Coordinates of C-alpha atoms in Angstrom, one line a residue:
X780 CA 125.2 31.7 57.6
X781 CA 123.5 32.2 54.0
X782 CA 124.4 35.2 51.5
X783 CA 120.7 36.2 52.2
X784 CA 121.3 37.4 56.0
X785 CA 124.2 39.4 54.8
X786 CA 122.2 42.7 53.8
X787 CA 119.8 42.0 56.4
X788 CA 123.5 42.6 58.9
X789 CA 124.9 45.5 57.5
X790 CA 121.8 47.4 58.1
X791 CA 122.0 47.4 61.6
X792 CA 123.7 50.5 63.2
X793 CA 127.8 49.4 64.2
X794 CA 127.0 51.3 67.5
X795 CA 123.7 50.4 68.6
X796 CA 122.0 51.1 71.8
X797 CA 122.4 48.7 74.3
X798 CA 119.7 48.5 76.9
X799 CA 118.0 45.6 79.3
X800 CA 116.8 42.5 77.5
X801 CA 113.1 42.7 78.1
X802 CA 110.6 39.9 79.3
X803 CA 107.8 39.0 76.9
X804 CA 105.1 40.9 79.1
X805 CA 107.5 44.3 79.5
X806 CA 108.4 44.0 75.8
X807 CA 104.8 43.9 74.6
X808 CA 103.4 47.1 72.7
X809 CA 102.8 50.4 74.7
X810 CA 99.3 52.2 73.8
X811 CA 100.5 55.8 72.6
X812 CA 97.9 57.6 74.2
X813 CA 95.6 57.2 77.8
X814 CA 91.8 55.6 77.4
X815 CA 89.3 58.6 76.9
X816 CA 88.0 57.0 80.5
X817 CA 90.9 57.7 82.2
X818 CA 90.4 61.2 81.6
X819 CA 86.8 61.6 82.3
X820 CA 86.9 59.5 85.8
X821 CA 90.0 62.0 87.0
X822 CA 87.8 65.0 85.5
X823 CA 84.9 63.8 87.5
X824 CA 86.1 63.3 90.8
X825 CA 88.3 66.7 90.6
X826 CA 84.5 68.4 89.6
X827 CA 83.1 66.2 92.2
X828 CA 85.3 67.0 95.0
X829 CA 85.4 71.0 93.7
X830 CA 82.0 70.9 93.4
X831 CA 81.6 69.9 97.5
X832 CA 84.5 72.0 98.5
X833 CA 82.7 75.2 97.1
X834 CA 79.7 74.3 98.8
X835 CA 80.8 74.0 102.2
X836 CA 83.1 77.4 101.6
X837 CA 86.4 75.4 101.9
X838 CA 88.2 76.8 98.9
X839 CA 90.4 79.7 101.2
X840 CA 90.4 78.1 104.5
X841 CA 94.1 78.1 104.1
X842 CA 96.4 81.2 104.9
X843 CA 98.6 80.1 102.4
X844 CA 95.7 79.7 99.6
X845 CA 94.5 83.2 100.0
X846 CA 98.0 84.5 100.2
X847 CA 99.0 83.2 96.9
X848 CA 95.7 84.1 95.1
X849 CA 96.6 87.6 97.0
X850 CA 100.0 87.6 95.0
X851 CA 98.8 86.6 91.7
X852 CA 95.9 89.1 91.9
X853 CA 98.9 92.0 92.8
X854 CA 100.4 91.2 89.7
X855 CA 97.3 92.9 87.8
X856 CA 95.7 94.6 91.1
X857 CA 98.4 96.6 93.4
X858 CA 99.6 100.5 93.9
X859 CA 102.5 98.8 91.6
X860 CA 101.3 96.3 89.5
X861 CA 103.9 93.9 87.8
X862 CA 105.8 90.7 87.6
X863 CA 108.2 92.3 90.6
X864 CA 105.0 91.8 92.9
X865 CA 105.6 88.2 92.4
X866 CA 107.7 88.2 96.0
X867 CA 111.0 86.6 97.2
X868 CA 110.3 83.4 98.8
X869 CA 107.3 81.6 97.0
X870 CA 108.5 80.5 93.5
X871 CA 106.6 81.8 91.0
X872 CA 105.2 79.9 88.3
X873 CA 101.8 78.8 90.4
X874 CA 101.3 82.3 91.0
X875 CA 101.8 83.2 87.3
X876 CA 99.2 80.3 86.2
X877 CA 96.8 81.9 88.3
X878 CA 97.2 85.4 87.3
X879 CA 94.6 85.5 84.3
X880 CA 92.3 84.1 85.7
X881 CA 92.5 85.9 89.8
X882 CA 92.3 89.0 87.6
X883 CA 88.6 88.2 87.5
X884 CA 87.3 89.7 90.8
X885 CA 84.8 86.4 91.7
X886 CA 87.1 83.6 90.6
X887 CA 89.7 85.1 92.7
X888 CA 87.3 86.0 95.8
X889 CA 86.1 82.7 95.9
X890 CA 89.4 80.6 95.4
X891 CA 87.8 79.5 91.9
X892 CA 90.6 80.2 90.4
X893 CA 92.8 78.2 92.3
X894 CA 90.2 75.3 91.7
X895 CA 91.3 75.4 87.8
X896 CA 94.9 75.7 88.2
X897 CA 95.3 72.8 90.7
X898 CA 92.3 71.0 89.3
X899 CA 93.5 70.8 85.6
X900 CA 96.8 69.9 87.0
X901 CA 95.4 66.7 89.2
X902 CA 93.8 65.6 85.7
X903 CA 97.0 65.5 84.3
X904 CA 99.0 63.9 87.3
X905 CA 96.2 61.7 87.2
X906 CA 96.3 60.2 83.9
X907 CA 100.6 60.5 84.0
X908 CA 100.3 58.2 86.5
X909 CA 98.4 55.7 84.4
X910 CA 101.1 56.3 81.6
X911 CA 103.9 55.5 84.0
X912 CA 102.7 52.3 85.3
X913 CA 101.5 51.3 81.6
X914 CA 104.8 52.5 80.1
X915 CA 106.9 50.2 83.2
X916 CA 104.6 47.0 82.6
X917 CA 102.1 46.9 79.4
X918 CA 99.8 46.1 82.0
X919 CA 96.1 48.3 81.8
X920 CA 95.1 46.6 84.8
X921 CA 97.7 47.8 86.6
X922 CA 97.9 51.5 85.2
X923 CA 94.1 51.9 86.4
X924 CA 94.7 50.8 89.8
X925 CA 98.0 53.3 90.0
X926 CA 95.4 55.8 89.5
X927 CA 92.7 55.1 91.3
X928 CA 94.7 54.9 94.3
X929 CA 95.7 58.2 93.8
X930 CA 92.3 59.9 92.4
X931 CA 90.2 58.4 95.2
X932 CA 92.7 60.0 98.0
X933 CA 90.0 62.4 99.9
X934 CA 93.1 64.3 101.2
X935 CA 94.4 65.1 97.5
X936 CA 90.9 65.6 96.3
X937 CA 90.7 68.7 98.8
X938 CA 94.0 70.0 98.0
X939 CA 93.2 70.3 94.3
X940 CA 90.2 72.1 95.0
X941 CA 92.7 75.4 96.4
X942 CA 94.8 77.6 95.2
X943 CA 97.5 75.7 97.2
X944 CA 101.1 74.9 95.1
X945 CA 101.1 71.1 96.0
X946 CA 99.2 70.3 92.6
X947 CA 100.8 72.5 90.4
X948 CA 104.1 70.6 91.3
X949 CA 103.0 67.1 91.2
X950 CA 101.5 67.8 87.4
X951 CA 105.3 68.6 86.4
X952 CA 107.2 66.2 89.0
X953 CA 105.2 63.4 87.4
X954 CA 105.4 64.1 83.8
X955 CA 109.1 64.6 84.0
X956 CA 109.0 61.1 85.7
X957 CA 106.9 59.9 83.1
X958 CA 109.0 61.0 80.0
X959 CA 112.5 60.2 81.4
X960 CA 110.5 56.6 82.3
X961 CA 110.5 56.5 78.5
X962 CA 113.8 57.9 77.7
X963 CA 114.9 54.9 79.4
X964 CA 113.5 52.9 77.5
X965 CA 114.0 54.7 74.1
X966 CA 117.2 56.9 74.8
X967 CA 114.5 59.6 72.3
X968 CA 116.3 63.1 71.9
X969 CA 112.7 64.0 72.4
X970 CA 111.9 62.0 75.5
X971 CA 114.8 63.6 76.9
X972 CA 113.6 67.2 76.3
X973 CA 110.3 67.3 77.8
X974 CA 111.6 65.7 80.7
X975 CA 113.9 68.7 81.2
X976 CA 111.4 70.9 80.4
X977 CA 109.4 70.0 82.9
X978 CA 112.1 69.7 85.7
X979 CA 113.0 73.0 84.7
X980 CA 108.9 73.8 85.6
X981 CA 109.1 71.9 88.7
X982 CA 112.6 74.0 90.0
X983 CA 110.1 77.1 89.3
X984 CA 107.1 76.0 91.2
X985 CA 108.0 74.8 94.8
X986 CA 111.6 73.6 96.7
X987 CA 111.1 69.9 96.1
X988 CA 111.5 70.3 91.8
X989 CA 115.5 71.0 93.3
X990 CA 115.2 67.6 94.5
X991 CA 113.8 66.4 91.4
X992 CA 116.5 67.8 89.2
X993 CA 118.9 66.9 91.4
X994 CA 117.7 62.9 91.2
X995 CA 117.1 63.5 87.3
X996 CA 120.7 64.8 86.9
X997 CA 122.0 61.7 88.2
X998 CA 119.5 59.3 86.8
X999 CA 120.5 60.6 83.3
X1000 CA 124.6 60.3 83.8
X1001 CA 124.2 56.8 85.3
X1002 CA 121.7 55.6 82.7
X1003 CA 123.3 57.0 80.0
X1004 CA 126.8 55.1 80.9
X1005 CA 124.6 51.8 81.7
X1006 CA 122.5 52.2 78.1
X1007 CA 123.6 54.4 75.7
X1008 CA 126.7 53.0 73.9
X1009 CA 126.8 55.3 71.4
X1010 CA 130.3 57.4 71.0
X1011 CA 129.8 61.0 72.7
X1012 CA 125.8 60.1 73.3
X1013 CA 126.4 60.1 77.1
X1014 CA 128.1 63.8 77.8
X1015 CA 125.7 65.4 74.8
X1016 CA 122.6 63.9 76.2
X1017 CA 123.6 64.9 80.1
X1018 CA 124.6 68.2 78.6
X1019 CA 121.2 68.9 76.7
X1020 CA 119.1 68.1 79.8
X1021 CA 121.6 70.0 82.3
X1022 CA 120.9 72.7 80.0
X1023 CA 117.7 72.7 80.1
X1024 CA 116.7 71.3 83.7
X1025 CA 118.6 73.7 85.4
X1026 CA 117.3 76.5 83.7
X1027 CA 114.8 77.6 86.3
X1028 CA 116.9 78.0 88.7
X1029 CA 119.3 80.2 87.1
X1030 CA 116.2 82.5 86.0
X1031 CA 115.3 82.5 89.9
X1032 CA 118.7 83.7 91.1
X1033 CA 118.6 86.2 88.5
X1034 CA 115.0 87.5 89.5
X1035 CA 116.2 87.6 93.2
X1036 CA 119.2 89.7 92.0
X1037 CA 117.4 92.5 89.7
X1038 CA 114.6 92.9 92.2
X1039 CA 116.4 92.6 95.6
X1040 CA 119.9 93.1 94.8
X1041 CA 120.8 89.9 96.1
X1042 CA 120.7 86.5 94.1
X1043 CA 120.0 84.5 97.8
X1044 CA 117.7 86.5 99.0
X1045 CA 114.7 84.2 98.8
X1046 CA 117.2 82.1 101.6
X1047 CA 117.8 85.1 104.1
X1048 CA 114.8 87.1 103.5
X1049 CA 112.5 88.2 106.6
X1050 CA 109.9 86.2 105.2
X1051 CA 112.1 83.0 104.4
X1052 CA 111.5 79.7 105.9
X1053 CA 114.6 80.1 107.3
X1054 CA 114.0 82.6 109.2
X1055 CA 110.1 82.1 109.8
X1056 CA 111.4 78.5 111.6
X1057 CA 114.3 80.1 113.5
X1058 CA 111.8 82.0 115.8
X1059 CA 110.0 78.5 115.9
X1060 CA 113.2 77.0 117.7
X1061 CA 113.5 79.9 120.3
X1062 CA 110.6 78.2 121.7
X1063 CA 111.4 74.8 121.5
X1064 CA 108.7 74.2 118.6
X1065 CA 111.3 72.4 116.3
X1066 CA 112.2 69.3 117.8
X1067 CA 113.0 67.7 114.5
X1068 CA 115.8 69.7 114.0
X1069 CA 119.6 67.8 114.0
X1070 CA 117.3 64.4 114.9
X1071 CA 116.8 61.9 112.2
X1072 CA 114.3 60.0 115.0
X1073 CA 111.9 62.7 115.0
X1074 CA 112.4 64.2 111.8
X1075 CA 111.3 60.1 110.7
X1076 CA 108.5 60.3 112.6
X1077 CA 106.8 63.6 111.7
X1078 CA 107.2 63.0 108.4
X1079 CA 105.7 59.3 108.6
X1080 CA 103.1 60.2 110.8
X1081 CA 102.2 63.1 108.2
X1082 CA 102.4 60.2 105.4
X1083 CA 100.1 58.1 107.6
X1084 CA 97.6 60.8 108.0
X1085 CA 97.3 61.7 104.4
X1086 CA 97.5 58.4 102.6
X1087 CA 96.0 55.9 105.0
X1088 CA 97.6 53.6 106.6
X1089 CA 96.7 50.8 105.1
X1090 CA 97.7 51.9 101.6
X1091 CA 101.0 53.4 103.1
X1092 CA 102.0 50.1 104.5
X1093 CA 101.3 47.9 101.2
X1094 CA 103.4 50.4 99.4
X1095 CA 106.2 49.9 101.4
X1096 CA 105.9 46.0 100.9
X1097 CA 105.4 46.6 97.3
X1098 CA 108.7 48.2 97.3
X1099 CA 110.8 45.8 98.8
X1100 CA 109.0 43.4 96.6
X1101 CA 109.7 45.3 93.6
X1102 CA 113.5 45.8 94.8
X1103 CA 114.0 42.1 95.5
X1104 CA 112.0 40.4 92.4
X1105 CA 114.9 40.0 89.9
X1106 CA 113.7 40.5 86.2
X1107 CA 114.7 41.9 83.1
X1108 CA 113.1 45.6 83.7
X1109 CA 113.8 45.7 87.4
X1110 CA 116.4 48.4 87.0
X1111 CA 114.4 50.5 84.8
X1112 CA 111.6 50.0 87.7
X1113 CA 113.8 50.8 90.6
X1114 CA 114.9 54.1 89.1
X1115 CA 111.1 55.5 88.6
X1116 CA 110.3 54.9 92.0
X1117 CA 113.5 56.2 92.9
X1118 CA 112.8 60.0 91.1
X1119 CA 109.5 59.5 92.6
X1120 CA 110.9 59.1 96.0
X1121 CA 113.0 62.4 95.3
X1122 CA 110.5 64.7 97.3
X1123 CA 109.9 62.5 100.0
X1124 CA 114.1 63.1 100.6
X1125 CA 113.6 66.0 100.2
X1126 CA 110.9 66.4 102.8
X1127 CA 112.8 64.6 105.3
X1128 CA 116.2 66.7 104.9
X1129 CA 114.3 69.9 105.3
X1130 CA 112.7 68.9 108.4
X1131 CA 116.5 67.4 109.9
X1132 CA 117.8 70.7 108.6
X1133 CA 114.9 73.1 110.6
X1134 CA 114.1 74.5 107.1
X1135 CA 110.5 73.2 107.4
X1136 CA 107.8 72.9 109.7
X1137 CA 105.3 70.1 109.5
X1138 CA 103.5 69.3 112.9
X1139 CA 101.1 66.4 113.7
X1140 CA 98.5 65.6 115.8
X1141 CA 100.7 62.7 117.2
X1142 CA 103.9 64.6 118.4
X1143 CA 104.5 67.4 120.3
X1144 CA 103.0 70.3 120.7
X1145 CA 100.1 68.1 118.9
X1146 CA 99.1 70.7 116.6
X1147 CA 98.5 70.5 112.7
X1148 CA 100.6 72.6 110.4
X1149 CA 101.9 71.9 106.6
X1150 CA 100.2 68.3 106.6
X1151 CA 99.6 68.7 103.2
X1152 CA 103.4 67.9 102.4
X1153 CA 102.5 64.6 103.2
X1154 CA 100.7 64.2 99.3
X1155 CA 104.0 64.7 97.6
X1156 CA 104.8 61.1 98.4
X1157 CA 101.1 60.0 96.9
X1158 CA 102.7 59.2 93.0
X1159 CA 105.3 57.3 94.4
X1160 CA 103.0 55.0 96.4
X1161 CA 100.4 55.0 93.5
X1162 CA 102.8 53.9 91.3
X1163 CA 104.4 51.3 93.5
X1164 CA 100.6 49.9 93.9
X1165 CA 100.2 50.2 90.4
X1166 CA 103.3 48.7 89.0
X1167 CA 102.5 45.2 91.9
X1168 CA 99.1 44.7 90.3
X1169 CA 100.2 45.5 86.8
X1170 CA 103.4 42.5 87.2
X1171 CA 101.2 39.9 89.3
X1172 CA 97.6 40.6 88.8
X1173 CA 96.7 38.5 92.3
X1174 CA 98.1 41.4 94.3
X1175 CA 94.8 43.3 93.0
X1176 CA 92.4 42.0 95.8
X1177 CA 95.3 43.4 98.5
X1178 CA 95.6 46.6 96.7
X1179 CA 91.6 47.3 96.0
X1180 CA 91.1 46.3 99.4
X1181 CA 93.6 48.3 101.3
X1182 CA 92.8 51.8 99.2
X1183 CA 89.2 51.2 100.1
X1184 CA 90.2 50.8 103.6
X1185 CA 92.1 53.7 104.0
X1186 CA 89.5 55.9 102.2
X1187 CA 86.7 54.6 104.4
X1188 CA 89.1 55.5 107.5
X1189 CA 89.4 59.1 105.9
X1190 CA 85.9 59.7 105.2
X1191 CA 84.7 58.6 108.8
X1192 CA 86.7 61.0 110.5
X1193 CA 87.9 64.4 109.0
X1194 CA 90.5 63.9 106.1
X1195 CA 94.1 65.6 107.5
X1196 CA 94.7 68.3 105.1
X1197 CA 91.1 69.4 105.5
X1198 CA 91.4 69.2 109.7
X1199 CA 95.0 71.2 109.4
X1200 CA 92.9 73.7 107.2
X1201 CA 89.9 74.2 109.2
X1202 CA 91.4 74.3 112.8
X1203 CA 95.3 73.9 112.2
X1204 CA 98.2 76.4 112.3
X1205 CA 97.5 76.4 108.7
X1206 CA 94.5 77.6 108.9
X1207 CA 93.4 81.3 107.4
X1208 CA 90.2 81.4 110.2
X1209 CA 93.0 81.4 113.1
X1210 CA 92.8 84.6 115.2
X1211 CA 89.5 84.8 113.1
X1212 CA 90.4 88.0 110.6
X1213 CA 86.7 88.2 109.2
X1214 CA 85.7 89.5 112.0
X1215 CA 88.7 92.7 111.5
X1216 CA 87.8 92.4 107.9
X1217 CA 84.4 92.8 108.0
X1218 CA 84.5 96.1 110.1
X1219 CA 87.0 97.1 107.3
X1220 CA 84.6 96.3 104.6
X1221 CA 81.5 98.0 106.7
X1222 CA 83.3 101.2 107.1
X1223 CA 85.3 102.0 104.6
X1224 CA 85.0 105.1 102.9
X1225 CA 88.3 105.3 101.0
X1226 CA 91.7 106.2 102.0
X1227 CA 94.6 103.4 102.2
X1228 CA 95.0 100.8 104.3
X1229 CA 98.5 100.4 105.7
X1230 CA 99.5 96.6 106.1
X1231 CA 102.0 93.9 106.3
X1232 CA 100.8 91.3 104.1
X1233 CA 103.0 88.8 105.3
X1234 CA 100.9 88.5 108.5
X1235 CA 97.6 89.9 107.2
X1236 CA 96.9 88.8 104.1
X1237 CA 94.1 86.8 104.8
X1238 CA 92.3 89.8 106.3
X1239 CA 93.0 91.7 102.9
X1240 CA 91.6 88.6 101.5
X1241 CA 88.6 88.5 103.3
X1242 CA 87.9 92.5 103.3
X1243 CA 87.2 92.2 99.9
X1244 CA 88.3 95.1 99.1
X1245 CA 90.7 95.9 95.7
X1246 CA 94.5 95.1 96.6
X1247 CA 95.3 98.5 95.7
X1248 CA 93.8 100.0 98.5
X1249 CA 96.7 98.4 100.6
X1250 CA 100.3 99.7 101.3
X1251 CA 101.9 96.7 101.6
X1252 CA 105.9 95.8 101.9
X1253 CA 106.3 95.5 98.3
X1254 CA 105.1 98.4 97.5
X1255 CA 108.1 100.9 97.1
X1256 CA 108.5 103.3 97.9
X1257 CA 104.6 103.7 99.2
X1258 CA 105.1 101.5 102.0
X1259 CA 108.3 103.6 103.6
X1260 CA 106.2 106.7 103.4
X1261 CA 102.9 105.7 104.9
X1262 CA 105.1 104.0 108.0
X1263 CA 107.0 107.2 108.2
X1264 CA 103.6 109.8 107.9
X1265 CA 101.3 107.6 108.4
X1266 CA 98.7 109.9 109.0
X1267 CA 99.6 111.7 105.8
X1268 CA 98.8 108.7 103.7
X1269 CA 96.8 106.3 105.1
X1270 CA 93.6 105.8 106.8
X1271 CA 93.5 102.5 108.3
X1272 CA 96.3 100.9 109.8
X1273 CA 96.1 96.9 110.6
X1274 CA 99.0 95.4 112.7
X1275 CA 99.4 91.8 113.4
X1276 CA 102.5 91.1 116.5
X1277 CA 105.8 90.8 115.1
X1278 CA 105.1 91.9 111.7
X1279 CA 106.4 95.4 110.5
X1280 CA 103.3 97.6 111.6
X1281 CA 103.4 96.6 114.8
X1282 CA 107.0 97.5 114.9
X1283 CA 107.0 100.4 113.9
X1284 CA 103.9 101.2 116.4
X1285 CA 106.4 100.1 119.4
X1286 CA 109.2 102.1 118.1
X1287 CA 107.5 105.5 117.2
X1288 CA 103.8 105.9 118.7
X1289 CA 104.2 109.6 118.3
X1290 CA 103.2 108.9 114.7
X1291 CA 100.1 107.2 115.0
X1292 CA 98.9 109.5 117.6
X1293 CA 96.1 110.7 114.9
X1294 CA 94.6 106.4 114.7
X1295 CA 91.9 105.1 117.2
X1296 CA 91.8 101.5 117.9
X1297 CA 88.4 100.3 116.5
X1298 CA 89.0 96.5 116.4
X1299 CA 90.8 94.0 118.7
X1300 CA 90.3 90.4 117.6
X1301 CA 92.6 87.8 118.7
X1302 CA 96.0 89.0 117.8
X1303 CA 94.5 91.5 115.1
X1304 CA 94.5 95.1 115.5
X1305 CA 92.4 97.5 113.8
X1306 CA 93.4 101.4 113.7
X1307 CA 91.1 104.2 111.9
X1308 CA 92.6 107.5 111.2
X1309 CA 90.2 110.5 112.6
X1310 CA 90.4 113.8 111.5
X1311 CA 91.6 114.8 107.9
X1312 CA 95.2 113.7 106.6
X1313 CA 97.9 116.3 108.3

């Protein structure tokens, strides 16, 4: 050793990180930013596929879409407007992205403003999902074929185009993944940060960011203890992003507790899934319930449906090949996908546990309902595809072939998650509530409408009338009084079965003894008061 290298040594940090020995290929420089045309392909096909979805009115053909537009808007538009309108169940961050912009009467009657919300957010999962597979191989090749696989996905494409919560939570499940795929690589204070910031996002926009933060929480104690050599480095850094990460969910307990009284109530309420899929299995409708067999296969039938089979299949094999191919990044590799894989878990558990619903055309009773859920595991498989093409670039022929197979299959028939919306469980046109709506709409003259939105907000939606012309559940304490006097403070009266209306209909008729039945459509009844209020 010469005198010259001496300085050069006592440079170096005593206590340096120590992290995997890189190949030359996953070593090589990472582009800080995505290509402008990344952004403008994944800005075209949202406008594209927004563009067609407005045309053939297939923004709200999902309950659920115009039910959360419907609770946004009551944040602005209600008998008692405020943040408290935001519900129990639902978490609320989608809602409160949409609020400015459902407060605009025709962006909210038309689902446009759903359109933005989920349609800014597939840009950014989009072009996330380039980052990720650039960031886990240097390889541009392989980040555009990540995400084209999932931008060309006709079932995604529609979902983005709605006001449904699927896209909101893959913009923040993806970028979390996508800066704690760097952390590992950089053990950056800053890394570390907006990866917990958005966990904490994802724990506030649907059930599956738990899952996330649950994976992340491990993935940062274990990495930590298998990189990070530094002295105290591995309890600060877990510390900071616990901190952080978990965050959301402490707010949530606490909304549930000022509003309700009762930090679980989102669990127990009468509008929880736990309770909405309790009446499902008095009738036998939730078969996947304590069985791992048919939990299995609902889910991978739902998978099948909405990413193509072909696709689904390679992804699998690009897993095992991924898991099995020993190199110098492999680990780093295996615990992306494994974050990615969180709400797939998660999906899985909830259905064993009879805390979700999904049906499938395939299984009994051979209905569709919450086939959507299956585009949570989309990033996972995009990024597996990815990541194969970006470490051997023959696998590209297999992959281009496989996604252009399986979006040919989609566009032949009728993509799933437009079919569930259109005829499904899921659908808002079920029981068909325009027809209720527009006799509403025709006749109204003023006066309240008493309703429980739970079951009818998709007539609200389509009456087009202002949401403060309804007495609704949340509304305290309106809602007690027009169910007690009723003809006192209302003029219409709309009762779907099982919901609180009808209820209270069963249980004291004297009181509606002033309403005439004007509409009976499917399960939907219409009352009119007549006479002046007594």
């Amino acid at each position: 050793m010469s005198l010259a290298t001496l300085p050069r040594l006592r440079a170096q940090p005593e206590l340096a990180p120590v992290v995997e020995e890189e190949s030359s290929e996953v070593a090589a420089p990472r582009p800080s930013s995505v290509p402008l045309a990344a952004v403008v392909v994944s800005v075209v096909a949202a406008g594209v596929a927004t563009a067609w979805s407005a045309a053939t009115h297939s923004m709200v053909l999902y309950g659920d879409a115009r039910a959360h537009l419907d609770v946004a808007r009551h944040v602005t538009d209600a008998l008692t407007p405020g943040l408290a309108q935001l519900g129990s169940v639902w978490l609320p961050l989608p809602h409160l992205l949409l609020v400015p912009f459902v407060a605009v009467q025709p962006l909210w009657h038309s689902g446009a403003a759903g359109a933005i919300v989920s349609g800014a957010c597939f840009v950014y999962t989009s072009v996330r999902i380039f980052s990720i597979v650039e960031e886990l191989t240097a390889s541009r090749l392989g980040a555009w074929c990540g995400m084209v696989v999932f931008v060309v996905n006709l079932n995604m494409l529609y979902i983005q185009s709605t006001a449904l919560t699927e896209p909101v939570l893959l913009a923040f499940f993806v970028g979390a993944v996508f800066h704690l795929t760097r952390w590992m690589r950089t053990l950056s204070v800053r890394e570390l940060l907006w990866s917990a910031l958005f966990v904490f996002c994802a724990t506030l926009t649907r059930y599956e960011g738990w899952a996330l933060l649950a994976a992340s929480l491990v993935l940062v104690a274990v990495w930590v203890r298998l990189a990070d050599r530094r002295r105290k480095s591995p309890q600060a850094n877990l510390v900071l992003f616990g901190a952080v990460a978990c965050y959301g969910i402490v707010l949530w307990f606490l909304y549930n507790l000022i509003i309700f009284h009762d930090p679980l109530y989102f669990l127990h309420s009468a509008y929880s899934a736990q309770t909405i899929n309790g009446a499902q299995a008095q009738f036998g409708l939730l078969g996947t319930k304590g069985s791992v067999s048919q939990s299995f296969l609902t889910y991978g039938w739902d998978m099948v449906g909405v990413l193509g089979g072909p696709v689904l299949i390679l992804a699998g094999v690009s897993l095992v090949v991924l898991a099995a191919h020993r190199h110098p990044d492999r680990r780093r590799i295996l615990f992306t996908l494994g974050l990615l894989a969180a709400p797939v878990v998660f999906e899985f558990l909830s259905l064993y546990a009879g805390q979700t619903t999904i049906r499938v055309p395939q299984l009994f009773p051979h209905q569709m309902w919450n086939d959507r859920y299956g585009v949570v595991a989309l990033p996972l498989v995009a990024v597996a595809l990815g990541t194969l093409v970006g470490r051997w670039r023959r696998a590209l022929p297999v992959v281009a072939a496989a996604t252009a197979l399986a979006t040919l299959l989609m566009a032949l028939g009728t993509p799933l998650t437009l079919a569930d919306g259109r005829t499904g469980t899921s659908s808002a046109t079920a029981g068909r509530p325009e027809v209720a709506a527009a006799y509403l709409a025709h006749h109204y003259r003023g006066g309240e409408v008493l309703a429980d939105d739970s079951a009818a907000s998709s007539l609200m939606f389509a009456s087009g009338l202002n949401l403060r012309e309804f007495v609704t559940v949340g509304f305290h304490p309106y809602f007690a009084q027009a169910i007690d006097h009723p003809a006192r403070h209302v003029s219409w009266v709309v009762a779907y079965p099982g919901d609180a209306v009808t209820a209270d209909l069963a249980a004291h008729p004297d009181r509606f003894g002033d309403f005439r039945l004007r509409v009976t459509q499917g399960r939907i009844k219409l009352y009119q008061r007549v006479g002046p209020a007594t």
